[in-house]
Amino acid sequence: MELSKYPLRTYKDTPSDAELISHRLMLRSGLIKKLASGLFTWMPLGLRVIRKIEGIVRRELDSSGAYELLMPAVQPSELWKETGRWEEYGNLLLRIQDRHERFFCFGPTHEEVITDIVRKEITSYKQLPVNFYQIQTKFRDEIRPRYGVMRAREFLMKDAYSFHLDQKSLEDEYENMGNAYNNIFSNLGLNFRKVSANSGEIGGSMSHEYHVLADSGEDEIAYCDEEDFAANVEMIESKKAPNGGKLSFARGIEVGHIFQLGDKYSKSMGLTVLNKEGKSVSPMMGCYGIGISRIVAASIEQNHDDKGIIWPGEIAPFEIIIIVLNDKSSDLTEKGQEIYKSIKAIGKEVAIDDRDERAGVKFAEADLIGIPQQIVLSKRGIDQGTIELVDRRTGNKEDLSIEDLIQRISS
Ligand code: ATP
Ligand code: MG
């Protein structure tokens, strides 16, 4: 990416309603643009981060044995009436009408649609268990959209739904998904905790949330490391952990939620399969969500300093940025292009700041957008035959020859 051609615009100031540091940094670094309350455009730089997160989630879910599909965002009201949620879901549900005056909603979640698919496609125990997932846009008409993409109205979610012949099979898949979630959030470079949670209006019995620890989190979680216990405080009745241990408290941002739904949806929507004995039974169901777009904000809450964002390598929009410092006496443009091409050639995602801007502006913007490795090309360095490699997180600087630099980056 050549910054001289890239549609990136950064800002010094942010609107007063941007309270959270992640919200301010996302606006300042031009990752997102607000369209209306709770509606955001992902600009090219921000979308690269989304795609990285999706990639990590996909890789893990594919290897866990789930199958990706893509359901419509718009759903007919008839399905929601079958489960009673057309009424229950209340004002969170964005209801719309088509030209024939039939009612639809913009999906806040997809239990009804997937259950409808499965009741048409799956008839025998031989086709179970099965787990379907999608990465897709949801709409929830939140009462107070805030904190930017953290609590938006339109947002990206990974949602998965599994179907089982019996409770034991559901429990096995619940554990399998729990392991996949641990891998996903570790690979995303997040400091997180898995906590017992309320299953809420979605129904069902067992549920766990995944929280990114951050002082700005909307939830409070209680934990006791000695007992390996953690729960959303909504779930806590006493002031002690289950075995009497002392509780500690922390704030968390919910980035994932897994549920055992039981047969609520299969019963209300008439999904049945034939078991081994040829008897018709209602399958058990699990569902598993991850807030893809919320993760971008949650990651920034944990990875920033007073100069800007510090992306973990796994989700950085680019891995390296080359900062070319031209001055009146020297033009390093060609040298910069040469290094840019050799880094691209080894398959790295590299950006080059080849703009006609002052050094101060270039440094400040590179720090703001948070690309993990900065390569500084200056006259002084070139005269000595070296290039400076700066680690955005630690600020650590090294002078390297071009060969050593390429060697270092490729290792
Ligand atoms: P919350 O308690 O934050 O309102 P929820 O429990 O209603 O979320 P789920 O139905 O569990 O949300 O959805 C799965 C995931 O989708 C959540 O864990 C969260 O990461 C994400 N998510 C939910 N609502 C929003 C929103 N308004 N904006 C962005 N992400 C969201
Ligand atoms: Mg939840």
XYZ file of N, CA and C in Angstrom, residues 197-314:
354
model
N -22.587 -17.619 32.560
C -23.464 -16.491 32.237
C -24.922 -16.904 32.206
N -25.742 -15.885 32.193
C -27.174 -16.010 32.030
C -27.508 -16.312 30.580
N -28.471 -17.179 30.318
C -28.769 -17.436 28.906
C -29.758 -16.420 28.333
N -30.364 -15.594 29.175
C -31.165 -14.461 28.684
C -32.370 -14.862 27.863
N -32.824 -13.953 26.978
C -34.102 -14.163 26.272
C -33.992 -15.215 25.170
N -32.740 -15.656 24.893
C -32.556 -16.621 23.816
C -33.046 -18.011 24.242
N -33.142 -18.241 25.553
C -33.689 -19.503 26.071
C -32.599 -20.524 26.320
N -32.903 -21.599 27.024
C -31.919 -22.660 27.249
C -31.357 -22.649 28.653
N -30.403 -23.554 28.889
C -29.942 -23.757 30.250
C -28.524 -23.253 30.465
N -27.545 -23.991 29.934
C -26.144 -23.694 30.198
C -25.631 -22.615 29.266
N -24.840 -21.679 29.773
C -24.249 -20.673 28.893
C -22.979 -20.073 29.479
N -22.034 -19.763 28.602
C -20.789 -19.092 29.015
C -20.520 -17.903 28.105
N -19.972 -16.850 28.701
C -19.549 -15.688 27.914
C -18.035 -15.610 27.915
N -17.510 -14.973 26.870
C -16.076 -14.693 26.791
C -15.904 -13.196 26.900
N -15.158 -12.782 27.903
C -14.976 -11.353 28.150
C -13.526 -10.944 27.981
N -13.337 -9.845 27.246
C -12.032 -9.206 27.159
C -11.926 -8.285 28.368
N -10.863 -8.429 29.150
C -10.751 -7.624 30.362
C -10.354 -6.195 30.006
N -11.161 -5.241 30.448
C -10.880 -3.822 30.190
C -11.700 -2.990 31.157
N -11.094 -1.949 31.723
C -11.792 -1.108 32.701
C -13.059 -0.495 32.119
N -13.060 -0.309 30.785
C -14.212 0.333 30.164
C -15.356 -0.648 29.899
N -15.180 -1.938 30.223
C -16.199 -2.948 29.919
C -17.536 -2.636 30.564
N -18.627 -3.008 29.883
C -19.968 -2.737 30.411
C -20.391 -3.777 31.441
N -19.728 -4.944 31.436
C -20.099 -6.006 32.366
C -19.111 -6.081 33.508
N -19.602 -6.608 34.654
C -18.691 -6.863 35.757
C -18.596 -8.370 35.919
N -17.367 -8.860 36.026
C -17.211 -10.292 36.228
C -16.489 -10.557 37.540
N -16.855 -11.670 38.166
C -16.238 -12.067 39.431
C -15.444 -13.331 39.176
N -14.265 -13.438 39.792
C -13.477 -14.640 39.541
C -12.664 -15.024 40.770
N -12.290 -16.309 40.797
C -11.449 -16.819 41.874
C -10.473 -17.779 41.201
N -9.220 -17.355 41.058
C -8.253 -18.164 40.312
C -7.955 -19.495 40.994
N -7.926 -19.504 42.342
C -7.637 -20.763 43.059
C -8.676 -21.826 42.708
N -9.918 -21.385 42.544
C -10.981 -22.352 42.245
C -11.251 -22.462 40.747
N -10.466 -21.748 39.935
C -10.670 -21.727 38.494
C -12.137 -21.399 38.181
N -12.642 -20.377 38.887
C -14.049 -19.999 38.784
C -14.160 -18.572 38.244
N -15.083 -18.360 37.320
C -15.362 -16.997 36.853
C -16.811 -16.926 36.398
N -17.493 -15.829 36.744
C -18.902 -15.690 36.363
C -19.247 -14.226 36.164
N -20.239 -13.996 35.313
C -20.791 -12.655 35.192
C -21.466 -12.362 36.543
N -21.284 -11.169 37.121
C -21.860 -10.909 38.456
C -23.377 -11.069 38.465
N -24.006 -10.945 37.278
C -25.455 -11.212 37.198
C -25.787 -12.603 37.757
N -24.797 -13.521 37.713
C -25.021 -14.913 38.100
C -24.691 -15.177 39.567
N -24.067 -14.207 40.239
C -23.515 -14.471 41.569
C -24.545 -14.175 42.629
N -24.753 -15.149 43.504
C -25.691 -14.917 44.597
C -24.960 -14.587 45.882
N -23.788 -15.217 46.124
C -23.090 -14.971 47.387
C -21.872 -14.103 47.150
N -21.183 -13.747 48.202
C -19.979 -12.924 48.082
C -18.717 -13.781 48.029
N -18.922 -15.099 47.935
C -17.782 -16.031 47.907
C -17.859 -16.936 46.664
N -16.710 -17.490 46.266
C -16.694 -18.484 45.188
C -17.345 -19.772 45.706
N -17.723 -20.703 44.809
C -18.488 -21.896 45.217
C -17.869 -22.679 46.382
N -16.514 -22.757 46.435
C -15.892 -23.489 47.544
C -15.413 -22.576 48.658
N -15.986 -21.385 48.713
C -15.669 -20.463 49.807
C -14.495 -19.543 49.547
N -13.876 -19.663 48.361
C -12.719 -18.825 48.035
C -13.100 -17.356 47.885
N -12.059 -16.498 47.975
C -12.287 -15.051 47.881
C -12.503 -14.668 46.404
N -13.492 -13.816 46.181
C -13.776 -13.361 44.822
C -13.005 -12.083 44.495
N -12.486 -11.998 43.286
C -11.954 -10.731 42.774
C -12.895 -10.267 41.672
N -12.845 -8.966 41.399
C -13.772 -8.416 40.404
C -13.014 -7.688 39.302
N -13.537 -7.752 38.102
C -12.922 -7.033 36.980
C -14.030 -6.653 36.007
N -13.735 -5.679 35.137
C -14.725 -5.307 34.132
C -14.387 -6.013 32.822
N -15.439 -6.360 32.083
C -15.218 -7.111 30.850
C -16.094 -6.632 29.703
N -15.587 -6.846 28.500
C -16.335 -6.576 27.262
C -16.713 -7.935 26.691
N -18.018 -8.183 26.539
C -18.456 -9.490 26.024
C -18.156 -9.595 24.531
N -17.267 -10.524 24.171
C -16.936 -10.713 22.752
C -17.457 -12.042 22.208
N -17.878 -12.935 23.114
C -18.407 -14.208 22.640
C -19.389 -14.768 23.648
N -20.290 -15.626 23.159
C -21.316 -16.190 24.045
C -21.722 -17.544 23.478
N -21.670 -18.580 24.307
C -22.106 -19.903 23.846
C -23.244 -20.400 24.742
N -24.216 -21.085 24.123
C -25.422 -21.526 24.843
C -25.741 -22.983 24.525
N -26.279 -23.675 25.504
C -26.972 -24.939 25.230
C -28.458 -24.599 25.223
N -29.075 -24.696 24.058
C -30.471 -24.248 23.938
C -31.474 -25.355 24.232
N -31.012 -26.615 24.251
C -31.961 -27.712 24.445
C -32.880 -27.848 23.239
N -34.165 -28.171 23.491
C -35.069 -28.429 22.362
C -36.080 -27.304 22.150
N -35.804 -26.123 22.740
C -36.746 -25.002 22.636
C -37.159 -24.711 21.182
N -36.156 -24.594 20.289
C -36.480 -24.229 18.898
C -36.999 -25.417 18.102
N -36.420 -26.597 18.334
C -36.911 -27.751 17.561
C -38.355 -28.060 17.966
N -38.691 -27.929 19.255
C -40.083 -28.193 19.695
C -41.039 -27.169 19.105
N -40.697 -25.853 19.253
C -41.679 -24.849 18.819
C -41.799 -24.787 17.299
N -40.768 -25.229 16.583
C -40.840 -25.143 15.117
C -41.056 -26.502 14.458
N -41.316 -27.517 15.274
C -41.652 -28.823 14.719
C -40.527 -29.485 13.938
N -39.289 -29.308 14.430
C -38.154 -30.024 13.826
C -38.027 -31.383 14.507
N -38.133 -32.448 13.726
C -37.935 -33.789 14.285
C -37.062 -34.603 13.334
N -36.385 -35.612 13.903
C -35.648 -36.574 13.077
C -35.988 -37.975 13.574
N -35.732 -38.954 12.727
C -35.957 -40.338 13.146
C -34.704 -40.872 13.827
N -34.854 -41.462 15.020
C -33.691 -42.032 15.698
C -33.466 -43.474 15.228
N -32.474 -44.120 15.837
C -32.102 -45.483 15.395
C -33.284 -46.448 15.390
N -34.182 -46.238 16.360
C -35.336 -47.141 16.484
C -36.487 -46.733 15.562
N -36.247 -45.694 14.742
C -37.291 -45.258 13.818
C -38.342 -44.385 14.492
N -38.015 -43.901 15.704
C -38.958 -43.061 16.440
C -38.608 -41.587 16.185
N -39.650 -40.758 16.096
C -39.444 -39.347 15.794
C -39.087 -38.565 17.075
N -37.931 -37.861 17.069
C -37.498 -37.117 18.270
C -37.104 -35.683 17.904
N -37.172 -34.771 18.923
C -36.777 -33.367 18.714
C -35.301 -33.213 19.028
N -34.490 -32.788 18.055
C -33.056 -32.632 18.315
C -32.760 -31.553 19.349
N -31.615 -31.700 20.003
C -31.107 -30.696 20.934
C -30.255 -29.727 20.131
N -30.189 -28.498 20.626
C -29.514 -27.467 19.829
C -28.573 -26.633 20.695
N -27.449 -26.206 20.082
C -26.538 -25.274 20.746
C -26.342 -24.060 19.854
N -26.023 -22.895 20.430
C -25.683 -21.766 19.557
C -24.495 -20.996 20.130
N -23.735 -20.388 19.227
C -22.398 -19.898 19.564
C -22.115 -18.602 18.810
N -21.986 -17.478 19.510
C -21.797 -16.182 18.836
C -20.447 -15.550 19.135
N -19.949 -14.808 18.157
C -18.748 -13.976 18.379
C -18.995 -12.615 17.738
N -18.722 -11.555 18.488
C -18.914 -10.197 17.975
C -17.688 -9.747 17.197
N -17.682 -10.054 15.888
C -16.500 -9.778 15.048
C -16.134 -8.288 15.096
N -17.109 -7.414 14.838
C -16.768 -5.986 14.776
C -16.464 -5.423 16.166
N -17.131 -5.949 17.207
C -16.839 -5.478 18.564
C -15.398 -5.802 18.966
N -14.863 -6.910 18.434
C -13.499 -7.325 18.780
C -12.469 -6.256 18.382
N -12.724 -5.557 17.279
C -11.778 -4.511 16.853
C -11.643 -3.472 17.973
N -12.787 -3.020 18.479
C -12.765 -2.018 19.557
C -12.164 -2.608 20.836
N -12.548 -3.845 21.168
C -12.048 -4.477 22.398
C -10.536 -4.631 22.347
N -10.015 -4.976 21.172
C -8.570 -5.137 21.026
C -7.862 -3.797 21.246
N -8.443 -2.716 20.717
C -7.820 -1.395 20.895
C -7.863 -0.978 22.372
N -8.954 -1.320 23.073
C -9.012 -1.003 24.508
C -7.806 -1.611 25.233
N -7.360 -2.777 24.779
C -6.232 -3.444 25.447
C -4.877 -3.100 24.823
N -4.890 -2.509 23.653
C -3.624 -2.298 22.937
C -3.516 -0.874 22.388
N -3.161 0.056 23.246
C -2.963 1.442 22.791
C -2.032 2.149 23.771
N -1.522 3.306 23.347
C -0.828 4.194 24.281
C -1.257 5.620 23.960
N -0.568 6.622 24.532
C -1.059 7.985 24.305
C -0.845 8.463 22.872
N -0.096 7.684 22.081
C 0.119 8.095 20.687
C -0.866 7.443 19.724
N -1.482 6.355 20.146
C -2.429 5.708 19.232
C -2.587 4.221 19.472
N -3.005 3.548 18.389
C -3.271 2.105 18.436
C -1.947 1.339 18.364
N -1.913 0.153 19.003
C -0.760 -0.750 18.845
C -1.331 -2.116 18.472
N -1.439 -2.401 17.189
C -2.078 -3.661 16.787
C -1.246 -4.868 17.176
N -1.898 -5.914 17.711
C -1.217 -7.199 17.818
C -0.942 -7.674 16.382
N 0.199 -8.306 16.147
C 0.589 -8.703 14.789
C -0.503 -9.460 14.049
N -1.250 -10.301 14.754
C -2.226 -11.190 14.123
C -3.333 -10.430 13.398
